[in-house]
Coordinates of C-alpha atoms in Angstrom, one line a residue:
X1 CA -3.9 0.6 -32.6
X2 CA -2.1 -1.0 -29.6
X3 CA -1.5 2.4 -28.0
X4 CA -5.2 3.2 -28.4
X5 CA -6.2 -0.1 -26.8
X6 CA -3.8 0.4 -23.9
X7 CA -5.0 4.0 -23.4
X8 CA -8.6 2.8 -23.5
X9 CA -8.0 0.1 -20.9
X10 CA -6.0 2.6 -18.7
X11 CA -8.8 5.2 -18.9
X12 CA -11.5 2.6 -18.1
X13 CA -9.5 1.4 -15.1
X14 CA -8.9 5.0 -13.9
X15 CA -12.5 6.0 -14.3
X16 CA -13.7 2.9 -12.5
X17 CA -11.3 3.5 -9.6
X18 CA -12.4 7.2 -9.4
X19 CA -16.0 6.0 -9.2
X20 CA -15.2 3.4 -6.5
X21 CA -13.1 5.8 -4.5
X22 CA -15.9 8.4 -4.7
X23 CA -18.4 5.8 -3.3
X24 CA -15.9 4.7 -0.6
X25 CA -15.2 8.3 0.4
X26 CA -19.0 8.8 0.9
X27 CA -18.9 5.9 3.3
X28 CA -15.9 7.0 5.4
X29 CA -18.0 8.7 8.1
X30 CA -20.7 6.0 8.3
X31 CA -18.8 3.9 10.9
X32 CA -18.0 7.0 13.0
X33 CA -21.6 8.2 12.9
X34 CA -22.9 4.8 14.0
X35 CA -20.2 4.7 16.7
X36 CA -21.0 8.2 18.0
X37 CA -24.8 7.7 17.9
X38 CA -24.3 4.4 19.7
X39 CA -22.1 6.2 22.2
X40 CA -25.0 8.6 22.8
X41 CA -27.0 5.8 24.2
X42 CA -24.2 4.8 26.5
X43 CA -23.6 8.4 27.6
X44 CA -27.4 8.8 28.3
X45 CA -27.3 5.7 30.6
X46 CA -24.0 6.8 32.2
X47 CA -25.4 10.3 32.8
X48 CA -28.5 8.9 34.6
X49 CA -26.3 6.6 36.7
X50 CA -23.9 9.4 37.7
X51 CA -26.9 11.6 38.6
X52 CA -28.2 8.9 40.9
X53 CA -24.7 8.6 42.5
X54 CA -24.5 12.3 43.0
X55 CA -28.0 12.5 44.5
X56 CA -26.8 10.2 47.4
X57 CA -23.4 11.7 48.0
X58 CA -23.2 13.8 51.2
X59 CA -19.4 14.4 51.4
X60 CA -18.6 17.8 50.0
X61 CA -15.3 16.8 48.4
X62 CA -16.8 13.7 46.7
X63 CA -19.8 15.8 45.7
X64 CA -17.6 18.3 43.9
X65 CA -15.7 15.6 42.1
X66 CA -18.9 13.9 41.0
X67 CA -20.4 17.3 39.8
X68 CA -17.3 17.8 37.6
X69 CA -17.6 14.3 36.3
X70 CA -21.2 14.8 35.4
X71 CA -20.4 18.1 33.8
X72 CA -17.8 16.5 31.5
X73 CA -20.3 13.8 30.5
X74 CA -22.9 16.5 29.7
X75 CA -20.4 18.4 27.6
X76 CA -19.5 15.3 25.5
X77 CA -23.2 14.3 25.3
X78 CA -24.2 17.8 24.0
X79 CA -21.3 17.9 21.6
X80 CA -22.1 14.5 20.1
X81 CA -25.8 15.4 19.8
X82 CA -25.3 18.7 18.1
X83 CA -22.7 17.1 15.8
X84 CA -25.2 14.5 14.7
X85 CA -28.1 17.0 14.3
X86 CA -26.2 19.9 12.6
X87 CA -23.2 18.0 11.1
X88 CA -19.5 18.4 11.9
X89 CA -16.8 18.9 9.4
X90 CA -14.0 17.8 11.7
X91 CA -15.7 14.5 12.3
X92 CA -17.0 14.2 8.8
X93 CA -20.7 14.3 9.8
X94 CA -23.0 15.5 7.0
X95 CA -25.4 18.4 7.6
X96 CA -28.0 16.9 5.3
X97 CA -30.0 13.8 6.5
X98 CA -32.7 11.7 4.9
X99 CA -36.3 12.6 5.9
X100 CA -36.7 9.7 8.2
X101 CA -33.6 10.6 10.2
X102 CA -34.6 14.2 10.3
X103 CA -38.0 13.2 11.7
X104 CA -36.3 11.0 14.3
X105 CA -34.1 13.9 15.5
X106 CA -37.1 16.2 15.7
X107 CA -38.9 13.6 17.8
X108 CA -35.9 13.3 20.2
X109 CA -35.3 17.0 20.5
X110 CA -37.9 17.6 23.3
X111 CA -36.5 14.8 25.3
X112 CA -33.0 16.1 24.8
X113 CA -33.9 19.6 25.8
X114 CA -35.9 18.4 28.9
X115 CA -33.0 16.1 29.9
X116 CA -30.4 18.9 29.5
X117 CA -32.5 21.5 31.3
X118 CA -33.4 19.1 34.2
X119 CA -29.8 18.0 34.7
X120 CA -28.5 21.6 34.6
X121 CA -31.0 22.6 37.2
X122 CA -30.1 19.6 39.3
X123 CA -26.4 20.4 39.2
X124 CA -27.1 24.1 40.1
X125 CA -29.0 22.9 43.2
X126 CA -26.3 20.5 44.2
X127 CA -23.6 23.2 43.7
X128 CA -25.6 25.6 46.0
X129 CA -26.8 22.8 48.5
X130 CA -30.4 23.7 48.3
X131 CA -33.9 22.4 47.1
X132 CA -33.3 18.8 48.1
X133 CA -37.0 18.1 47.7
X134 CA -37.0 19.6 44.2
X135 CA -33.9 17.6 43.4
X136 CA -35.8 14.3 44.1
X137 CA -38.5 15.4 41.5
X138 CA -35.7 16.4 39.0
X139 CA -34.1 12.9 39.5
X140 CA -37.4 11.2 38.7
X141 CA -37.8 13.4 35.6
X142 CA -34.3 12.4 34.5
X143 CA -35.0 8.7 35.0
X144 CA -38.3 8.8 33.1
X145 CA -37.0 11.0 30.3
X146 CA -33.8 8.9 30.0
X147 CA -35.8 5.8 29.1
X148 CA -37.6 7.6 26.3
X149 CA -34.4 9.2 25.0
X150 CA -32.7 5.8 24.9
X151 CA -35.6 4.3 22.9
X152 CA -35.6 7.1 20.4
X153 CA -31.8 6.9 20.0
X154 CA -32.2 3.2 19.2
X155 CA -34.3 4.3 16.2
X156 CA -31.6 6.7 15.1
X157 CA -28.8 4.2 15.4
X158 CA -30.9 1.6 13.5
X159 CA -31.6 4.1 10.7
X160 CA -27.8 4.9 10.4
X161 CA -27.1 1.2 10.3
X162 CA -29.7 0.7 7.5
X163 CA -28.2 3.6 5.5
X164 CA -24.7 2.1 5.8
X165 CA -25.9 -1.3 4.6
X166 CA -27.6 0.3 1.6
X167 CA -24.4 2.1 0.7
X168 CA -22.4 -1.2 0.9
X169 CA -25.0 -2.9 -1.3
X170 CA -24.8 0.0 -3.9
X171 CA -21.0 -0.2 -3.8
X172 CA -21.2 -4.0 -4.6
X173 CA -23.6 -3.5 -7.5
X174 CA -21.3 -0.7 -8.8
X175 CA -18.3 -2.9 -8.8
X176 CA -20.1 -5.7 -10.6
X177 CA -21.2 -3.1 -13.2
X178 CA -17.7 -1.8 -13.7
X179 CA -16.4 -5.4 -14.0
X180 CA -19.0 -6.2 -16.7
X181 CA -18.1 -2.9 -18.5
X182 CA -14.4 -3.6 -18.4
X183 CA -14.9 -7.2 -19.8
X184 CA -17.0 -5.7 -22.6
X185 CA -14.3 -3.2 -23.4
X186 CA -11.7 -6.0 -23.5
X187 CA -13.9 -8.1 -25.7
X188 CA -14.5 -5.3 -28.2
X189 CA -10.8 -4.5 -28.3
X190 CA -10.0 -8.2 -29.0
X191 CA -12.6 -8.3 -31.8
X192 CA -11.9 -5.0 -33.5
X193 CA -8.2 -4.4 -32.6
X194 CA -6.1 -7.4 -31.6
X195 CA -7.6 -9.9 -33.9
X196 CA -7.4 -7.8 -37.1
X197 CA -3.9 -6.8 -36.0
X198 CA -2.9 -10.4 -35.6
X199 CA -4.0 -11.1 -39.2
X200 CA -1.9 -8.1 -40.4
X201 CA 1.1 -9.4 -38.4
X202 CA 0.7 -12.9 -40.0
X203 CA 0.6 -11.3 -43.4
X204 CA 3.6 -9.1 -42.6
X205 CA 5.6 -12.2 -41.4
X206 CA 4.7 -14.0 -44.6
X207 CA 6.0 -11.0 -46.6
X208 CA 9.1 -10.9 -44.5
X209 CA 9.8 -14.6 -45.1
X210 CA 9.4 -14.0 -48.8
X211 CA 11.7 -11.0 -48.6
X212 CA 14.2 -13.0 -46.7
X213 CA 14.4 -15.6 -49.4
X214 CA 14.9 -12.9 -52.0
X215 CA 17.6 -11.3 -49.8
X216 CA 19.4 -14.7 -49.5
X217 CA 19.4 -15.0 -53.3
X218 CA 20.7 -11.5 -53.7
X219 CA 23.3 -12.0 -51.0
X220 CA 24.9 -14.7 -53.2
X221 CA 25.6 -11.9 -55.8
X222 CA 27.0 -9.2 -53.7
X223 CA 29.0 -9.1 -50.5
X224 CA 27.7 -5.6 -49.5
X225 CA 24.1 -6.8 -49.5
X226 CA 25.1 -9.8 -47.4
X227 CA 26.8 -7.6 -44.8
X228 CA 23.8 -5.3 -44.7
X229 CA 21.5 -8.2 -44.1
X230 CA 23.7 -9.7 -41.4
X231 CA 23.9 -6.3 -39.6
X232 CA 20.1 -5.9 -39.8
X233 CA 19.5 -9.4 -38.3
X234 CA 21.9 -8.6 -35.4
X235 CA 20.1 -5.2 -34.8
X236 CA 16.7 -6.9 -34.9
X237 CA 17.9 -9.5 -32.4
X238 CA 19.3 -6.9 -30.1
X239 CA 16.2 -4.8 -30.3
X240 CA 14.0 -7.8 -29.6
X241 CA 16.1 -8.7 -26.6
X242 CA 15.8 -5.1 -25.3
X243 CA 12.0 -5.0 -25.8
X244 CA 11.5 -8.3 -23.9
X245 CA 13.8 -7.7 -20.9
X246 CA 14.1 -3.9 -20.4
X247 CA 14.2 -2.8 -16.8
X248 CA 16.7 0.0 -16.7
X249 CA 17.6 2.2 -19.6
X250 CA 19.3 5.3 -20.8
X251 CA 20.4 6.9 -24.1
X252 CA 23.9 8.1 -24.8
X253 CA 25.8 9.7 -27.7
X254 CA 28.5 7.7 -29.5
X255 CA 31.2 9.6 -27.5
X256 CA 29.6 8.3 -24.3
X257 CA 27.8 11.6 -23.3
X258 CA 24.4 11.1 -21.5
X259 CA 21.4 12.2 -23.6
X260 CA 18.6 10.9 -21.4
X261 CA 18.5 8.5 -18.4
X262 CA 15.4 6.8 -17.0
X263 CA 14.1 7.7 -13.5
X264 CA 14.5 4.1 -12.2
X265 CA 18.1 3.9 -13.5
X266 CA 19.0 7.3 -12.0
X267 CA 17.6 6.4 -8.6
X268 CA 19.5 3.1 -8.6
X269 CA 22.9 4.7 -9.3
X270 CA 22.0 7.9 -7.2
X271 CA 22.4 10.3 -10.1
X272 CA 20.6 13.6 -10.7
X273 CA 19.0 13.2 -14.2
X274 CA 18.9 17.0 -14.7
X275 CA 22.7 17.2 -14.9
X276 CA 24.2 17.3 -18.4
X277 CA 27.5 16.8 -20.2
X278 CA 28.4 13.8 -18.1
X279 CA 30.0 10.7 -19.5
X280 CA 28.2 7.4 -19.1
X281 CA 31.1 6.0 -17.0
X282 CA 31.1 9.0 -14.7
X283 CA 27.4 8.6 -14.1
X284 CA 27.5 4.9 -13.5
X285 CA 30.4 4.8 -10.9
X286 CA 32.6 7.2 -8.9
X287 CA 35.6 4.8 -9.2
X288 CA 38.0 6.1 -11.9
X289 CA 39.3 2.6 -12.9
X290 CA 35.8 1.4 -13.5
X291 CA 35.0 4.6 -15.5
X292 CA 37.9 3.9 -17.8
X293 CA 36.7 0.3 -18.5
X294 CA 33.1 1.5 -19.3
X295 CA 34.4 4.3 -21.5
X296 CA 36.6 1.8 -23.4
X297 CA 33.6 -0.5 -23.9
X298 CA 31.5 2.3 -25.3
X299 CA 34.3 3.5 -27.6
X300 CA 35.2 0.1 -29.0
X301 CA 31.6 -1.1 -29.5
X302 CA 29.5 2.0 -30.3
X303 CA 29.0 0.8 -33.9
X304 CA 28.4 -3.0 -33.5
X305 CA 26.8 -3.0 -30.0
X306 CA 27.8 -5.0 -26.9
X307 CA 26.3 -7.2 -24.2
X308 CA 27.8 -8.5 -21.0
X309 CA 27.9 -8.2 -17.2
X310 CA 29.5 -5.4 -15.2
X311 CA 30.4 -5.2 -11.6
X312 CA 30.6 -1.5 -10.4
X313 CA 30.8 0.4 -7.1
X314 CA 27.9 2.8 -6.3
X315 CA 28.3 6.2 -4.6
X316 CA 27.4 4.6 -1.2
X317 CA 30.2 2.1 -1.7
X318 CA 27.9 -0.8 -2.4
X319 CA 28.7 -3.5 -5.1
X320 CA 26.3 -3.5 -8.0
X321 CA 26.0 -6.1 -10.7
X322 CA 24.5 -5.1 -14.1
X323 CA 23.6 -7.2 -17.1
X324 CA 24.1 -4.5 -19.8
X325 CA 23.1 -4.4 -23.4
X326 CA 24.3 -1.6 -25.7
X327 CA 22.3 -1.2 -29.0
X328 CA 23.2 1.2 -31.8
X329 CA 20.2 3.2 -33.0
X330 CA 20.2 5.3 -36.2
X331 CA 18.3 8.6 -35.7
X332 CA 19.0 10.3 -39.0
X333 CA 21.2 9.6 -42.0
X334 CA 24.4 10.8 -40.4
X335 CA 23.3 10.8 -36.8
X336 CA 23.2 7.8 -34.3
X337 CA 23.1 7.1 -30.6
X338 CA 23.3 4.1 -28.2
X339 CA 20.4 2.7 -26.3
X340 CA 21.7 1.2 -23.0
X341 CA 19.5 -1.5 -21.4
X342 CA 20.4 -2.9 -18.0
X343 CA 19.2 -5.4 -15.5
X344 CA 20.0 -5.4 -11.8
X345 CA 21.3 -8.9 -11.2
X346 CA 23.0 -8.2 -7.8
X347 CA 20.7 -10.4 -5.9
X348 CA 21.1 -13.2 -8.4
X349 CA 24.9 -13.0 -8.1
X350 CA 24.7 -13.0 -4.4
X351 CA 22.4 -16.0 -4.5
X352 CA 24.8 -17.9 -6.9
X353 CA 27.7 -17.1 -4.6
X354 CA 25.7 -18.3 -1.6
X355 CA 24.7 -21.5 -3.4
X356 CA 28.4 -22.1 -4.2
X357 CA 29.4 -21.5 -0.6
X358 CA 26.8 -23.9 0.7
X359 CA 27.8 -26.6 -1.9
X360 CA 31.5 -26.3 -0.8
X361 CA 30.7 -26.4 2.9
X362 CA 30.0 -30.2 3.0
X363 CA 27.4 -30.0 5.8
X364 CA 27.3 -33.3 7.7
X365 CA 24.2 -32.8 9.9
X366 CA 21.1 -33.8 7.9
X367 CA 18.7 -32.1 10.3
X368 CA 20.5 -28.7 10.1
X369 CA 20.7 -29.1 6.3
X370 CA 17.0 -29.5 6.1
X371 CA 16.5 -26.5 8.3
X372 CA 18.7 -24.4 6.0
X373 CA 16.7 -25.6 3.0
X374 CA 13.4 -24.6 4.7
X375 CA 14.8 -21.2 5.6
X376 CA 15.9 -20.7 2.0
X377 CA 12.4 -21.6 0.8
X378 CA 11.0 -18.9 2.9
X379 CA 13.7 -16.4 1.8
X380 CA 13.1 -17.3 -1.9
X381 CA 9.3 -16.7 -1.4
X382 CA 10.1 -13.2 -0.1
X383 CA 12.5 -12.7 -3.0
X384 CA 9.8 -13.8 -5.4
X385 CA 7.5 -11.2 -4.0
X386 CA 10.2 -8.7 -4.6
X387 CA 10.6 -9.9 -8.1
X388 CA 6.8 -9.6 -8.7
X389 CA 6.9 -6.1 -7.3
X390 CA 9.8 -5.2 -9.7
X391 CA 8.0 -6.8 -12.7
X392 CA 4.8 -4.8 -11.9
X393 CA 6.8 -1.6 -11.6
X394 CA 8.9 -2.2 -14.7
X395 CA 6.0 -3.4 -16.8
X396 CA 4.1 -0.3 -16.2
X397 CA 7.3 1.6 -16.5
X398 CA 7.6 0.5 -20.1
X399 CA 4.1 1.7 -20.7
X400 CA 5.2 5.1 -19.3
X401 CA 8.2 5.0 -21.6
X402 CA 5.9 4.3 -24.6
X403 CA 3.7 7.2 -23.5
X404 CA 6.7 9.5 -23.3
X405 CA 7.9 8.6 -26.8
X406 CA 4.3 9.2 -28.0
X407 CA 4.5 12.6 -26.4
X408 CA 7.7 13.3 -28.3
X409 CA 6.1 12.4 -31.5
X410 CA 3.1 14.7 -31.1
X411 CA 2.7 17.3 -33.9
X412 CA 3.3 20.6 -32.1
X413 CA 1.9 22.7 -35.0
X414 CA -1.5 22.4 -33.4
X415 CA -0.4 23.8 -30.0
X416 CA -3.9 23.8 -28.4
X417 CA -4.6 20.1 -28.9
X418 CA -1.0 19.2 -28.2
X419 CA -1.0 21.0 -24.9
X420 CA -4.3 19.3 -23.8
X421 CA -3.1 15.9 -24.8
X422 CA 0.3 16.3 -23.1
X423 CA -1.2 17.5 -19.8
X424 CA -3.6 14.6 -19.8
X425 CA -1.0 11.9 -20.6
X426 CA 1.4 13.4 -17.9
X427 CA -1.3 13.2 -15.3
X428 CA -2.1 9.6 -16.3
X429 CA 1.6 8.8 -16.0
X430 CA 1.8 10.2 -12.5
X431 CA -1.3 8.3 -11.4
X432 CA 0.1 5.0 -12.7
X433 CA 3.5 5.6 -11.0
X434 CA 1.7 6.4 -7.7
X435 CA -0.3 3.1 -7.9
X436 CA 2.9 1.1 -8.7
X437 CA 4.8 2.6 -5.8
X438 CA 1.9 1.7 -3.4
X439 CA 1.8 -1.9 -4.7
X440 CA 5.6 -2.3 -4.4
X441 CA 5.5 -1.0 -0.8
X442 CA 2.8 -3.6 0.1
X443 CA 4.9 -6.4 -1.3
X444 CA 8.3 -5.4 0.2
X445 CA 8.7 -2.0 2.1
X446 CA 12.1 -0.4 1.4
X447 CA 12.5 0.5 5.0
X448 CA 13.0 -3.2 5.9
X449 CA 15.9 -3.8 3.6
X450 CA 17.4 -0.3 4.0
X451 CA 17.0 0.5 7.7
X452 CA 15.9 -2.7 9.5
X453 CA 13.0 -4.0 11.5
X454 CA 12.6 -0.9 13.8
X455 CA 12.0 1.6 11.0
X456 CA 10.0 -1.0 9.0
X457 CA 7.5 -1.6 11.9
X458 CA 7.2 2.2 12.6
X459 CA 6.4 2.8 8.9
X460 CA 3.9 -0.2 8.9
X461 CA 1.9 1.0 11.9
X462 CA 1.9 4.6 10.5
X463 CA 0.6 3.6 7.1
X464 CA -2.0 1.1 8.5
X465 CA -3.3 3.8 10.9
X466 CA -3.7 6.3 8.0
X467 CA -5.4 3.6 5.9
X468 CA -7.9 2.2 8.4
X469 CA -8.5 5.2 10.6
X470 CA -7.7 3.2 13.7
X471 CA -5.2 4.2 16.5
X472 CA -2.2 2.0 15.7
X473 CA 0.9 3.0 17.7
X474 CA 4.5 1.7 17.8
X475 CA 6.9 1.9 20.8
X476 CA 10.6 1.0 20.8
X477 CA 10.8 0.5 24.5
X478 CA 14.5 -0.3 24.7
X479 CA 15.7 1.8 21.7
X480 CA 16.6 -1.3 19.7
X481 CA 18.2 -0.2 16.4
X482 CA 20.5 -3.1 15.4
X483 CA 20.3 -5.0 12.1
X484 CA 19.4 -8.7 12.1
X485 CA 19.8 -11.5 9.5
X486 CA 17.5 -10.7 6.5
X487 CA 15.5 -13.9 7.0
X488 CA 14.8 -13.0 10.7
X489 CA 13.8 -9.5 9.8
X490 CA 11.5 -10.6 7.0
X491 CA 9.7 -13.1 9.3
X492 CA 9.4 -10.7 12.2
X493 CA 7.9 -8.1 9.8
X494 CA 5.4 -10.6 8.3
X495 CA 4.4 -11.9 11.8
X496 CA 3.7 -8.4 13.1
X497 CA 1.8 -7.5 9.9
X498 CA -0.4 -10.6 10.3
X499 CA -1.1 -9.9 14.0
X500 CA -2.1 -6.2 13.2
X501 CA -4.3 -7.3 10.3
X502 CA -6.0 -9.9 12.4
X503 CA -6.8 -7.3 15.1
X504 CA -8.2 -5.0 12.4
X505 CA -10.1 -7.6 10.5
X506 CA -11.5 -9.9 13.2
X507 CA -11.3 -8.2 16.6
X508 CA -13.2 -5.0 15.8
X509 CA -10.5 -3.2 17.8
X510 CA -10.1 0.6 17.8
X511 CA -6.6 0.8 19.5
X512 CA -3.6 -1.4 18.6
X513 CA -0.2 -1.0 20.3
X514 CA 3.0 -2.6 19.0
X515 CA 5.9 -2.7 21.4
X516 CA 9.5 -3.8 20.7
X517 CA 12.0 -4.6 23.4
X518 CA 15.2 -6.6 23.7
X519 CA 17.8 -8.0 26.0
X520 CA 21.3 -9.3 25.2
X521 CA 20.0 -12.6 23.7
X522 CA 16.3 -12.0 23.0
X523 CA 14.1 -9.7 20.8
X524 CA 10.5 -9.4 21.9
X525 CA 7.5 -7.9 20.0
X526 CA 4.1 -7.6 21.6
X527 CA 0.9 -6.7 19.7
X528 CA -2.0 -5.6 22.0
X529 CA -5.6 -4.7 20.9
X530 CA -8.8 -3.7 22.7
X531 CA -11.0 -5.9 20.5
X532 CA -13.5 -8.6 21.3
X533 CA -11.0 -11.3 22.0
X534 CA -11.5 -15.0 21.5
X535 CA -11.3 -18.4 23.1
X536 CA -7.8 -19.7 22.3
X537 CA -8.6 -23.4 22.9
X538 CA -11.7 -23.3 20.8
X539 CA -9.9 -21.6 17.9
X540 CA -7.0 -24.1 18.0
X541 CA -9.4 -27.0 17.7
X542 CA -11.0 -25.5 14.6
X543 CA -7.9 -25.8 12.3
X544 CA -10.1 -25.7 9.2
X545 CA -11.4 -22.2 10.1
X546 CA -9.7 -19.0 8.9
X547 CA -8.6 -18.0 12.5
X548 CA -7.3 -21.5 13.3
X549 CA -5.2 -21.6 10.1
X550 CA -3.9 -18.1 10.8
X551 CA -2.6 -19.2 14.2
X552 CA -1.1 -22.3 12.7
X553 CA 0.7 -20.4 9.9
X554 CA 2.1 -17.9 12.5
X555 CA 3.4 -20.8 14.6
X556 CA 5.1 -22.4 11.6
X557 CA 6.7 -19.1 10.5
X558 CA 8.1 -18.4 14.0
X559 CA 9.7 -21.9 14.0
X560 CA 11.8 -21.0 10.9
X561 CA 13.7 -18.5 13.0
X562 CA 13.9 -20.6 16.2
X563 CA 11.4 -18.2 17.9
X564 CA 8.4 -18.7 20.1
X565 CA 4.9 -17.2 20.0
X566 CA 2.4 -16.7 22.8
X567 CA -1.3 -16.0 22.5
X568 CA -3.3 -14.4 25.4
X569 CA -6.9 -13.4 24.9
X570 CA -9.9 -12.7 27.0
X571 CA -13.3 -12.5 25.3
X572 CA -14.7 -9.0 25.2
X573 CA -11.5 -7.5 26.7
X574 CA -8.8 -7.9 24.1
X575 CA -5.9 -9.9 22.8
X576 CA -2.1 -10.0 23.3
X577 CA 0.3 -11.7 20.9
X578 CA 4.0 -12.0 21.8
X579 CA 6.9 -13.0 19.5
X580 CA 10.2 -14.0 21.2
X581 CA 13.2 -14.4 18.8
X582 CA 16.8 -15.2 19.8
X583 CA 19.4 -12.6 18.6

């Protein structure tokens, strides 16, 4: 019943996301169409202006340069117009248009053809230095027709804008409908699945309590029954602990040979899960002394189980702390195996060691002590985000494990139905894993902890550029590739991320450049955009606004790492934000 409920919720969420993504994909080209159609108005005006300039140029060299300039504008103008009229796959422009837009393009076609023909004739005359009197008439035709063309293009741009707003409105209504449907599904599952199941569980617990009383009475008569009961209680406690706290797992035989190892566990210890006939100790660590200790624990405790903390060395010579539980599981009458459940507690151990070191240091300066505490608060916030990311990943990971065990329990006698179900569940598993990996990257990119700020910023700009469609570039001007304190790297990454997001969200910018440079004592990061800019003094006075609060939070964050931040912005020209951090 629970599996059915979970599958129903997963299918509902997947279908809703597919519908939303389909609607979003249909809107991807709207902004580009509006931009290109708006650009057509600008090119028309620019074309008229350059024709007038060319008409009054007498110097042959300047005339040739102006003719080439006008020719380039005409080429772009023609390309954009034909792309809007006939569609363009590379730009994502549709071939089909609504009847109103089709009529608008039919109305503007004569003006476009006259304008193109007149400008072409004018350029031919200029190239051959003849028919100056005719050129004056052609210029007047270009001016008169340009005004009409501009007016009709305004109608086209307005219609594109109207279509975009209608799509957004439809998307909003669709999302509300999906929300209502999802809530309805959850309500029905609560009424028809979870509530009846809860009653069954209560009845089962009541029966178990009654059975326990009977077992206690029987235990007084026979020592064998008492021992069986005690072992059952221990196994139930171990199983309950594993179900509540499982993060990393594998299955091994009683002799220590690996039967199956989870994907997350194999990645953590850098082991190829397709290799077989390996002992658990050999898989866990390359150090022979540590392997012997692990093999001894398995050998001595394969019947009664074991729980404790292990400190091992990984294949990249890193220290790894594991909280390990070993639970015996009976498969058949004479066959059993061990379920290994682990938790990566390396960061917790490091934090405990750091706390012990700080407590033993006896810091006298109260101001510096407060600063350390504030820094730790920020670091703990980042660690909490990492923990949330792991919880999301591991929670869904357990769902995947459940789906996998469900697959193993499918009746293979009906091969056709089994194959269809297996293929569907595998695809669902891959989709969930992909979503989890995307969510964990947003919370804490692995590049930052593995390779440092340079690689993390390069990855950030690349991913945001793909996601938003904007030109976001990163330059390491001084080839900086050193590692900094983790607190400094985290704050630099978050500050840069906030600056880029502000340029995308508020500045309406199309190009964003992130530059990193350094000297012997200073690391500098500059974020430039070509957006609409803002009045810095006016924004700082409005602390209750979203922009004012954003600037305040950026200033407070830079202070945690003894850095400085500078804002430079000119309305309608762009914004530059600079972070300077001592290194």
